[in-house]
Coordinates of C-alpha atoms in Angstrom, one line a residue:
Chain Z
X1 CA 23.6 14.5 -40.9
X2 CA 27.0 13.4 -42.2
X3 CA 27.5 10.2 -44.1
X4 CA 29.7 8.6 -41.4
X5 CA 27.1 9.1 -38.8
X6 CA 24.5 6.5 -39.6
X7 CA 20.8 7.0 -38.8
X8 CA 19.9 5.4 -35.6
X9 CA 16.5 4.6 -34.2
X10 CA 15.7 5.6 -30.7
X11 CA 13.6 3.4 -28.5
X12 CA 12.4 5.1 -25.3
X13 CA 12.0 2.8 -22.3
X14 CA 10.1 4.4 -19.5
X15 CA 9.6 6.5 -17.4
X16 CA 6.5 4.3 -16.9
X17 CA 7.2 1.1 -18.6
X18 CA 5.6 -2.4 -18.1
X19 CA 9.1 -3.9 -17.5
X20 CA 10.0 -1.6 -14.7
X21 CA 9.1 -1.4 -11.1
X22 CA 10.5 2.0 -10.7
X23 CA 10.2 5.1 -12.9
X24 CA 13.4 5.7 -14.9
X25 CA 14.0 6.7 -18.4
X26 CA 16.3 5.0 -20.9
X27 CA 16.9 6.0 -24.4
X28 CA 18.1 3.0 -26.4
X29 CA 19.7 3.9 -29.7
X30 CA 19.5 0.9 -32.1
X31 CA 20.6 -0.1 -35.5
X32 CA 18.3 -3.0 -36.4
X33 CA 18.4 -5.3 -33.5
X34 CA 21.7 -4.1 -32.2
X35 CA 22.0 -1.5 -29.4
X36 CA 24.5 1.2 -30.2
X37 CA 23.9 3.7 -27.5
X38 CA 22.2 4.3 -24.2
X39 CA 21.2 7.4 -22.4
X40 CA 20.0 7.3 -18.8
X41 CA 17.8 9.9 -17.3
X42 CA 17.0 9.9 -13.6
X43 CA 15.2 12.1 -11.2
X44 CA 11.7 10.5 -11.0
X45 CA 12.3 9.4 -7.5
X46 CA 14.1 12.4 -6.1
X47 CA 12.8 13.3 -2.7
X48 CA 15.5 15.5 -1.4
X49 CA 16.7 13.2 1.4
X50 CA 20.0 14.9 2.1
X51 CA 18.4 18.3 2.5
X52 CA 15.6 16.8 4.7
X53 CA 18.1 15.1 7.0
X54 CA 19.6 18.5 7.8
X55 CA 16.3 19.5 9.4
X56 CA 16.0 16.3 11.5
X57 CA 17.7 15.3 14.7
X58 CA 20.3 12.5 14.6
X59 CA 17.8 9.9 15.9
X60 CA 15.1 10.9 13.5
X61 CA 17.4 10.6 10.5
X62 CA 17.5 6.9 11.1
X63 CA 13.9 6.6 10.1
X64 CA 14.5 8.9 7.2
X65 CA 17.5 7.0 5.8
X66 CA 15.6 3.7 6.3
X67 CA 13.1 5.1 3.7
X68 CA 15.7 5.9 1.1
X69 CA 15.1 2.4 -0.2
X70 CA 12.6 -0.2 0.9
X71 CA 14.5 -3.2 -0.3
X72 CA 17.8 -2.4 1.4
X73 CA 16.1 -0.7 4.3
X74 CA 18.7 -1.7 6.8
X75 CA 21.7 -0.9 4.7
X76 CA 21.3 2.9 4.9
X77 CA 20.7 3.0 8.6
X78 CA 23.7 0.6 9.1
X79 CA 26.0 2.9 7.1
X80 CA 24.6 6.0 8.9
X81 CA 25.1 4.6 12.4
X82 CA 28.6 3.6 11.4
X83 CA 29.2 7.2 10.3
X84 CA 27.8 8.8 13.4
X85 CA 29.8 6.3 15.6
X86 CA 32.9 7.2 13.6
X87 CA 32.2 10.9 14.2
X88 CA 31.7 10.5 17.9
X89 CA 34.1 7.6 18.6
X90 CA 31.5 5.4 20.2
X91 CA 32.2 1.7 20.8
X92 CA 29.1 -0.5 20.7
X93 CA 28.5 -3.5 22.9
X94 CA 29.4 -6.9 21.4
X95 CA 25.8 -8.1 21.6
X96 CA 24.7 -5.2 19.4
X97 CA 27.4 -6.1 16.9
X98 CA 26.0 -9.6 16.4
X99 CA 22.4 -8.4 16.2
X100 CA 23.3 -5.8 13.6
X101 CA 25.1 -8.5 11.5
X102 CA 22.0 -10.8 11.7
X103 CA 19.7 -8.0 10.5
X104 CA 22.1 -7.0 7.7
X105 CA 22.5 -10.6 6.4
X106 CA 18.7 -11.4 6.6
X107 CA 18.2 -8.4 4.4
X108 CA 20.9 -9.6 1.9
X109 CA 19.2 -12.9 1.5
X110 CA 15.7 -11.5 0.9
X111 CA 17.0 -8.9 -1.4
X112 CA 18.9 -11.4 -3.6
X113 CA 15.9 -13.7 -3.7
X114 CA 13.9 -10.7 -4.8
X115 CA 16.4 -9.9 -7.6
X116 CA 16.5 -13.5 -8.7
X117 CA 12.7 -13.5 -9.1
X118 CA 12.7 -10.2 -11.0
X119 CA 15.5 -11.5 -13.3
X120 CA 13.4 -14.5 -14.0
X121 CA 10.5 -12.1 -14.8
X122 CA 12.6 -10.1 -17.2
X123 CA 13.7 -13.3 -18.9
X124 CA 10.0 -14.2 -19.5
X125 CA 10.5 -17.1 -17.0
X126 CA 7.8 -16.2 -14.5
X127 CA 8.1 -19.6 -12.7
X128 CA 11.4 -18.5 -11.3
X129 CA 9.8 -15.3 -10.2
X130 CA 6.9 -17.0 -8.4
X131 CA 9.1 -19.7 -6.8
X132 CA 11.9 -17.4 -5.5
X133 CA 9.3 -15.0 -4.1
X134 CA 7.5 -17.9 -2.5
X135 CA 10.8 -18.9 -0.7
X136 CA 11.4 -15.3 0.3
X137 CA 8.1 -15.3 2.2
X138 CA 9.3 -17.5 5.2
X139 CA 12.2 -15.1 5.6
X140 CA 9.9 -12.1 5.8
X141 CA 7.8 -14.0 8.4
X142 CA 10.9 -14.5 10.5
X143 CA 11.7 -10.8 10.2
X144 CA 8.2 -10.0 11.3
X145 CA 8.5 -12.3 14.3
X146 CA 12.0 -11.3 15.4
X147 CA 12.4 -7.7 14.3
X148 CA 8.8 -6.6 14.4
X149 CA 8.1 -5.8 10.8
X150 CA 8.4 -7.4 7.4
X151 CA 10.5 -4.6 6.1
X152 CA 11.7 -1.3 7.6
X153 CA 12.8 -3.1 10.8
X154 CA 14.1 0.0 12.6
X155 CA 16.6 -2.1 14.4
X156 CA 19.5 0.3 14.2
X157 CA 20.2 2.9 16.7
X158 CA 23.2 5.2 17.3
X159 CA 25.3 3.3 19.8
X160 CA 23.6 -0.1 19.5
X161 CA 20.4 -1.7 18.5
X162 CA 16.8 -0.8 19.3
X163 CA 15.6 -4.3 20.3
X164 CA 17.1 -7.4 21.6
X165 CA 16.7 -10.7 19.8
X166 CA 14.9 -13.2 22.0
X167 CA 17.1 -16.3 22.3
X168 CA 14.1 -18.6 21.8
X169 CA 13.5 -16.8 18.5
X170 CA 17.1 -17.7 17.6
X171 CA 16.2 -21.2 16.9
X172 CA 13.5 -19.9 14.6
X173 CA 16.1 -18.0 12.6
X174 CA 18.4 -21.0 12.4
X175 CA 15.6 -23.3 11.3
X176 CA 14.7 -20.7 8.6
X177 CA 18.3 -20.8 7.3
X178 CA 18.3 -24.6 7.3
X179 CA 15.1 -24.7 5.3
X180 CA 16.4 -22.1 2.9
X181 CA 19.5 -24.0 1.7
X182 CA 17.8 -26.8 -0.2
X183 CA 15.6 -24.2 -1.9
X184 CA 18.7 -22.3 -3.0
X185 CA 20.1 -25.5 -4.5
X186 CA 16.8 -26.0 -6.3
X187 CA 16.8 -22.5 -7.7
X188 CA 20.5 -22.9 -8.8
X189 CA 19.6 -26.0 -10.6
X190 CA 16.7 -24.3 -12.3
X191 CA 19.1 -21.7 -13.7
X192 CA 22.1 -24.0 -14.3
X193 CA 20.3 -27.0 -15.9
X194 CA 17.8 -25.2 -18.1
X195 CA 19.7 -24.9 -21.5
X196 CA 17.6 -21.9 -22.7
X197 CA 18.1 -19.8 -19.5
X198 CA 21.7 -20.7 -19.4
X199 CA 22.2 -19.7 -23.0
X200 CA 20.4 -16.4 -22.5
X201 CA 22.3 -15.5 -19.3
X202 CA 25.7 -16.5 -20.7
X203 CA 25.7 -14.1 -23.7
X204 CA 24.0 -11.1 -22.1
X205 CA 25.6 -8.0 -20.7
X206 CA 29.3 -9.0 -20.2
X207 CA 31.3 -6.5 -18.2
X208 CA 35.0 -7.5 -18.3
X209 CA 37.3 -6.8 -15.4
X210 CA 39.0 -3.8 -16.9
X211 CA 35.8 -2.0 -17.7
X212 CA 34.4 -2.9 -14.3
X213 CA 37.3 -1.2 -12.7
X214 CA 37.0 1.9 -14.9
X215 CA 33.3 2.2 -14.1
X216 CA 34.1 1.7 -10.4
X217 CA 31.3 -0.9 -10.0
X218 CA 30.8 -2.3 -6.5
X219 CA 29.1 -5.3 -4.9
X220 CA 28.0 -8.4 -6.7
X221 CA 28.4 -6.7 -10.0
X222 CA 32.1 -6.2 -9.4
X223 CA 32.6 -9.6 -7.8
X224 CA 31.1 -11.2 -10.9
X225 CA 33.7 -9.5 -13.0
X226 CA 36.6 -10.9 -10.8
X227 CA 37.2 -7.8 -8.6
X228 CA 37.7 -8.9 -5.0
X229 CA 35.9 -6.1 -3.2
X230 CA 33.7 -6.5 -0.2
X231 CA 33.5 -3.9 2.6
X232 CA 32.7 -6.6 5.1
X233 CA 36.2 -8.2 4.5
X234 CA 38.2 -5.1 3.5
X235 CA 37.1 -2.8 6.3
X236 CA 35.4 -5.0 8.9
X237 CA 32.7 -3.5 11.0
X238 CA 30.0 -5.0 13.3
X239 CA 30.7 -8.7 13.7
X240 CA 32.0 -9.5 10.3
X241 CA 35.5 -10.1 11.5
X242 CA 34.3 -12.3 14.3
X243 CA 32.6 -14.9 12.1
X244 CA 33.9 -17.2 9.5
X245 CA 32.8 -16.7 5.9
X246 CA 34.1 -16.3 2.3
X247 CA 33.7 -13.7 -0.5
X248 CA 32.1 -15.3 -3.6
X249 CA 33.9 -14.5 -6.8
X250 CA 33.5 -15.1 -10.5
X251 CA 35.5 -14.1 -13.5
X252 CA 33.2 -14.0 -16.5
X253 CA 31.3 -10.8 -15.8
X254 CA 28.1 -11.8 -17.6
X255 CA 24.6 -12.1 -16.2
X256 CA 25.1 -15.8 -15.4
X257 CA 28.1 -15.0 -13.2
X258 CA 26.1 -12.3 -11.4
X259 CA 23.4 -14.8 -10.7
X260 CA 25.8 -17.4 -9.4
X261 CA 27.6 -14.8 -7.2
X262 CA 24.3 -13.8 -5.6
X263 CA 23.3 -17.4 -5.0
X264 CA 26.6 -18.2 -3.4
X265 CA 26.3 -15.0 -1.3
X266 CA 23.0 -16.1 0.1
X267 CA 24.6 -19.4 1.3
X268 CA 27.4 -17.4 2.9
X269 CA 24.8 -15.1 4.6
X270 CA 23.0 -18.1 6.0
X271 CA 26.4 -19.3 7.4
X272 CA 27.0 -15.9 9.0
X273 CA 23.6 -15.8 10.5
X274 CA 23.9 -19.2 12.0
X275 CA 27.2 -18.4 13.6
X276 CA 25.9 -15.1 14.9
X277 CA 22.9 -16.7 16.5
X278 CA 25.1 -19.3 18.2
X279 CA 27.5 -16.7 19.6
X280 CA 24.6 -14.5 20.7
X281 CA 23.0 -17.2 22.8
X282 CA 26.1 -17.2 25.1
X283 CA 26.3 -13.4 25.5
X284 CA 25.0 -11.3 28.2
X285 CA 24.9 -7.5 28.7
X286 CA 23.5 -4.4 27.1
X287 CA 22.4 -3.9 23.6
X288 CA 23.2 -0.2 23.4
X289 CA 25.2 2.5 25.2
X290 CA 23.9 5.7 26.7
X291 CA 24.4 8.7 24.4
X292 CA 24.1 12.3 25.7
X293 CA 25.1 14.3 22.7
X294 CA 26.9 14.1 19.4
X295 CA 30.1 16.1 19.4
X296 CA 31.5 18.3 16.7
X297 CA 33.3 16.6 13.9
X298 CA 32.9 14.5 10.8
X299 CA 32.7 10.8 10.2
X300 CA 32.2 8.3 7.4
X301 CA 30.4 5.0 7.5
X302 CA 30.3 2.1 5.1
X303 CA 28.3 -1.0 4.8
X304 CA 28.2 -3.7 2.2
X305 CA 24.6 -3.6 1.1
X306 CA 23.1 -6.3 -1.1
X307 CA 23.9 -4.2 -4.1
X308 CA 27.4 -3.0 -3.0
X309 CA 29.0 -0.4 -0.9
X310 CA 26.8 2.2 0.8
X311 CA 28.7 5.3 1.9
X312 CA 27.4 7.9 4.4
X313 CA 29.2 11.0 5.4
X314 CA 28.0 13.0 8.4
X315 CA 29.3 16.4 9.5
X316 CA 28.2 17.9 12.8
X317 CA 28.8 21.4 14.2
X318 CA 27.4 20.2 17.6
X319 CA 23.8 20.4 18.5
X320 CA 21.0 18.0 17.6
X321 CA 21.0 18.2 13.8
X322 CA 23.8 17.4 11.4
X323 CA 25.4 20.2 9.3
X324 CA 25.8 18.0 6.3
X325 CA 24.7 14.4 5.5
X326 CA 25.9 12.9 2.2
X327 CA 24.7 9.5 0.9
X328 CA 26.3 7.5 -1.9
X329 CA 24.4 4.4 -2.9
X330 CA 25.8 1.4 -4.7
X331 CA 23.6 1.7 -7.7
X332 CA 25.1 5.1 -8.4
X333 CA 28.2 3.4 -9.7
X334 CA 26.6 0.2 -11.0
X335 CA 23.9 1.8 -13.2
X336 CA 26.4 3.7 -15.2
X337 CA 28.2 0.5 -16.2
X338 CA 25.0 -0.4 -18.1
X339 CA 26.3 2.0 -20.7
X340 CA 29.0 -0.4 -21.5
X341 CA 27.3 -3.7 -21.0
X342 CA 24.2 -3.0 -23.0
X343 CA 26.0 -1.7 -26.1
X344 CA 26.6 -4.4 -28.7
X345 CA 23.9 -6.6 -27.4
X346 CA 20.4 -7.1 -28.8
X347 CA 17.2 -5.3 -27.7
X348 CA 15.7 -8.2 -25.8
X349 CA 19.0 -8.6 -23.8
X350 CA 19.0 -5.0 -22.9
X351 CA 16.2 -5.2 -20.5
X352 CA 17.9 -8.2 -18.8
X353 CA 21.2 -6.4 -18.7
X354 CA 19.7 -3.3 -17.2
X355 CA 18.2 -5.4 -14.5
X356 CA 21.3 -7.5 -13.9
X357 CA 23.2 -5.0 -11.8
X358 CA 20.2 -5.0 -9.5
X359 CA 19.6 -1.3 -9.9
X360 CA 17.8 0.6 -7.2
X361 CA 16.8 4.0 -8.5
X362 CA 15.3 5.0 -5.2
X363 CA 18.7 4.8 -3.6
X364 CA 20.6 6.4 -6.4
X365 CA 18.3 9.1 -7.3
X366 CA 19.8 12.5 -8.0
X367 CA 18.5 15.8 -8.9
X368 CA 18.9 16.9 -12.4
X369 CA 19.6 20.6 -12.9
X370 CA 18.0 22.3 -15.9
X371 CA 17.5 25.9 -16.9
X372 CA 14.1 27.5 -17.4
X373 CA 13.9 26.1 -21.0
X374 CA 14.4 22.6 -19.7
X375 CA 17.9 22.3 -21.1
X376 CA 20.2 20.0 -19.0
X377 CA 23.4 21.5 -17.6
X378 CA 26.6 19.7 -18.6
X379 CA 29.0 18.5 -15.8
X380 CA 31.4 21.4 -16.6
X381 CA 28.6 24.0 -16.3
X382 CA 27.5 22.4 -13.0
X383 CA 31.0 22.7 -11.6
X384 CA 31.2 26.3 -12.7
X385 CA 27.8 27.0 -11.0
X386 CA 29.0 25.4 -7.8
X387 CA 32.2 27.4 -7.8
X388 CA 30.2 30.6 -8.3
X389 CA 27.9 29.6 -5.4
X390 CA 30.9 28.8 -3.1
X391 CA 32.4 32.2 -4.0
X392 CA 29.2 33.9 -3.1
X393 CA 29.0 32.1 0.3
X394 CA 32.6 33.1 1.0
X395 CA 31.9 36.7 0.3
X396 CA 28.9 36.6 2.6
X397 CA 30.9 35.1 5.4
X398 CA 33.7 37.6 4.9
X399 CA 31.3 40.4 5.5
Chain A
X1 CA -22.0 -4.5 -15.2
X2 CA -20.6 -3.8 -11.8
X3 CA -21.0 -7.4 -10.8
X4 CA -18.8 -8.6 -13.6
X5 CA -16.4 -5.7 -13.1
X6 CA -15.9 -6.5 -9.5
X7 CA -14.7 -10.0 -10.3
X8 CA -11.9 -8.9 -12.6
X9 CA -10.3 -5.7 -11.4
X10 CA -7.1 -5.3 -13.4
X11 CA -4.6 -3.1 -11.7
X12 CA -1.9 -0.8 -13.0
X13 CA 1.0 0.1 -10.7
X14 CA 2.2 3.7 -10.6
X15 CA 5.3 4.5 -8.6
X16 CA 5.2 8.2 -7.7
X17 CA 8.6 8.5 -6.1
X18 CA 8.2 5.9 -3.4
X19 CA 10.9 4.1 -1.4
X20 CA 10.2 0.9 -3.3
X21 CA 8.8 -0.9 -0.2
X22 CA 5.1 -0.6 -1.0
X23 CA 6.0 -1.6 -4.5
X24 CA 7.6 -4.8 -3.6
X25 CA 4.8 -5.5 -1.1
X26 CA 2.4 -5.1 -4.0
X27 CA 4.3 -7.7 -6.0
X28 CA 4.3 -9.8 -2.9
X29 CA 0.6 -9.7 -2.8
X30 CA 0.5 -11.1 -6.3
X31 CA 2.9 -14.0 -5.6
X32 CA 1.8 -17.4 -4.3
X33 CA 1.4 -16.8 -0.6
X34 CA -1.2 -14.1 -0.8
X35 CA -2.2 -14.6 -4.4
X36 CA -4.4 -11.6 -5.2
X37 CA -5.2 -13.2 -8.5
X38 CA -7.8 -15.3 -6.9
X39 CA -9.9 -12.1 -6.5
X40 CA -9.5 -11.5 -10.2
X41 CA -6.8 -8.9 -9.6
X42 CA -4.2 -8.9 -12.4
X43 CA -1.2 -6.7 -12.8
X44 CA -1.1 -5.1 -16.3
X45 CA 1.6 -3.2 -18.0
X46 CA -0.4 -0.3 -19.4
X47 CA -3.0 2.0 -17.9
X48 CA -5.1 1.5 -21.0
X49 CA -5.8 -2.0 -20.0
X50 CA -6.4 -1.3 -16.4
X51 CA -9.5 -0.7 -14.2
X52 CA -7.7 0.6 -11.2
X53 CA -4.4 2.3 -10.4
X54 CA -2.3 1.5 -7.4
X55 CA -0.4 4.6 -6.6
X56 CA 2.5 4.6 -4.1
X57 CA 4.9 7.3 -2.9
X58 CA 5.1 10.9 -2.0
X59 CA 4.6 12.3 -5.6
X60 CA 7.4 14.6 -6.6
X61 CA 7.4 17.5 -9.0
X62 CA 8.9 15.6 -11.9
X63 CA 6.3 12.8 -11.6
X64 CA 3.2 15.0 -11.3
X65 CA 2.9 16.0 -15.0
X66 CA 3.5 12.3 -16.0
X67 CA 0.8 11.2 -13.6
X68 CA -1.7 13.6 -15.2
X69 CA -0.7 12.5 -18.7
X70 CA -1.0 8.8 -17.9
X71 CA -4.4 9.3 -16.2
X72 CA -5.8 10.9 -19.3
X73 CA -5.2 7.5 -21.1
X74 CA -7.3 5.6 -18.5
X75 CA -10.5 4.0 -19.6
X76 CA -13.8 4.7 -17.7
X77 CA -14.8 3.6 -15.1
X78 CA -11.5 4.0 -13.3
X79 CA -10.6 3.7 -9.7
X80 CA -7.5 4.8 -7.7
X81 CA -6.1 3.1 -4.6
X82 CA -3.5 5.0 -2.7
X83 CA -1.1 2.7 -1.0
X84 CA 1.2 3.6 1.9
X85 CA 1.7 6.4 4.3
X86 CA 3.6 8.6 1.8
X87 CA 0.7 8.5 -0.7
X88 CA -1.7 9.3 2.1
X89 CA 0.0 12.1 3.9
X90 CA 3.7 12.2 2.8
X91 CA 5.0 10.5 6.0
X92 CA 8.7 11.1 6.6
X93 CA 9.1 13.2 3.4
X94 CA 6.9 16.0 4.5
X95 CA 8.7 19.3 4.0
X96 CA 10.9 18.3 1.2
X97 CA 11.5 20.8 -1.6
X98 CA 10.7 18.4 -4.4
X99 CA 7.6 16.7 -3.0
X100 CA 4.2 18.0 -4.1
X101 CA 1.9 15.3 -2.8
X102 CA -0.1 13.9 -1.1
X103 CA -1.8 12.1 -3.9
X104 CA -5.4 13.2 -3.1
X105 CA -4.4 16.8 -3.4
X106 CA -4.2 16.3 -7.2
X107 CA -6.4 13.3 -8.1
X108 CA -9.4 11.6 -6.7
X109 CA -8.6 8.6 -4.6
X110 CA -11.2 5.9 -3.9
X111 CA -9.5 3.6 -1.4
X112 CA -6.8 4.4 1.1
X113 CA -4.4 1.7 2.4
X114 CA -2.3 3.1 5.3
X115 CA 0.9 1.5 6.6
X116 CA 4.6 1.8 6.1
X117 CA 4.7 -0.5 4.2
X118 CA 1.1 -1.8 4.4
X119 CA 1.1 -5.6 4.9
X120 CA -0.1 -7.7 2.0
X121 CA -3.2 -8.5 4.1
X122 CA -4.0 -4.8 4.3
X123 CA -3.7 -4.5 0.5
X124 CA -6.0 -7.4 0.0
X125 CA -8.5 -5.7 2.4
X126 CA -8.2 -2.6 0.2
X127 CA -9.0 -4.6 -2.9
X128 CA -12.0 -6.1 -1.2
X129 CA -13.2 -2.7 -0.1
X130 CA -13.0 -1.5 -3.7
X131 CA -15.0 -4.5 -4.8
X132 CA -17.7 -3.6 -2.3
X133 CA -17.7 -0.1 -3.6
X134 CA -18.1 -1.3 -7.1
X135 CA -20.9 -3.7 -6.2
X136 CA -22.7 -0.9 -4.3
X137 CA -22.7 0.9 -7.7
X138 CA -20.4 3.8 -7.0
X139 CA -19.0 5.0 -10.2
X140 CA -16.0 7.1 -10.8
X141 CA -16.8 10.5 -12.4
X142 CA -13.5 11.3 -13.9
X143 CA -10.4 12.6 -12.3
X144 CA -10.3 15.7 -10.2
X145 CA -8.1 18.7 -11.0
X146 CA -6.7 17.5 -14.2

């Protein structure tokens, strides 16, 4: 080892580590307390969703994409139906638009509360964990009463929604939102007023605007760094352009800003849901359209999931199954930004910073290509491999 | 021994490529509303401290060697609860190239909790079932096919 290159200690975190809910592997390189490098290894959750979906019919895929991730279990179907409707040019009824929006926003609230609790847990502040999960419980109860399940609601359907919302249950939703707001204030105070928590959150994992742009982060992670990006405003779908709401923005880019952005987003979501319920009560008509077949073509669908932009691409050659289905989850961009945010901090802050982007490894899981000896392929080698493969296919088709 | 054991089952949570939903419902079971801790159930960080493993997910080829390695560190007696449809019979992931489950093809499972995701009540029922098993004196004889 050369003299310039100092000896670094490596700390492995994972794949099965007490701090993590999901299996993932981080290699922290440290000098004393200071983190100088980070390597991320994924693949522990890879289930081959894209390949599986090529063997399922368009309607069955909804249930598959729902199970990409259990926390944002409406985001993936939402983006998928957007993609198929874009492909086929379907227009959905207004009622379905509002119901979709309600489901999407309910999910955002419970996902952010879940994150807040886990962030408290990573801080060693288990009270926040227990409290925020306690206040998440009434929301799940509403979900169960209105959508039929605590998670995995299966509300989305190509061309509309699967179930109507009973208007009498509308008041239940509204009351749930009213009850939630004071709890959010309380949680905000718990984070804001506690000097220790504040101090910990303020110094950890800063991601400035420039770096945030370079890493292409999305969702609350980007909005906490001052990037005004929100698919719901930039490219409105469902009923997001029919209701009144604001994007929550912060400039600092640290974990504190990310927390505040998410708290504000929950308030905005409550606002959206209340407006949607009001508008829904005056509406009559169908909740879906009749669909005979999905034509040939390709389409994209986007949805602002709790973690950021979910992107689905569907290509159809006619028939009942898609030719290609591509999924890009928000954590795919966000997790990589850890590389910047963790370096320079201390080891105890690393765990918090890694959790601050609200990573979902189930969503973002990719296959890792290795040769027989277990050596990883570099990106250049992978591109070469893919070009060779394409060439092979071309030759076959030419014959 | 089994009487004392049944009152403090410490659990270790192993995510074998799940969709996260069973996992958050497990955590939900531990938080104030369902409060599994009143049955003496406690979530621990390492399998070396645990009496029981909660395993979720469809088990993919990358996780399987890790699962076997971790199970070798488990103390005796040791129990396994499989949670969720994927762990039981792969559910929607059946047919995938990377999935090698279901779980009981590789290790011995004591209690099955079906559902997608199972409700916290179902998980509590699973824990109670395990307690009954322990009280009845059923001992684990090591892990199958290791």
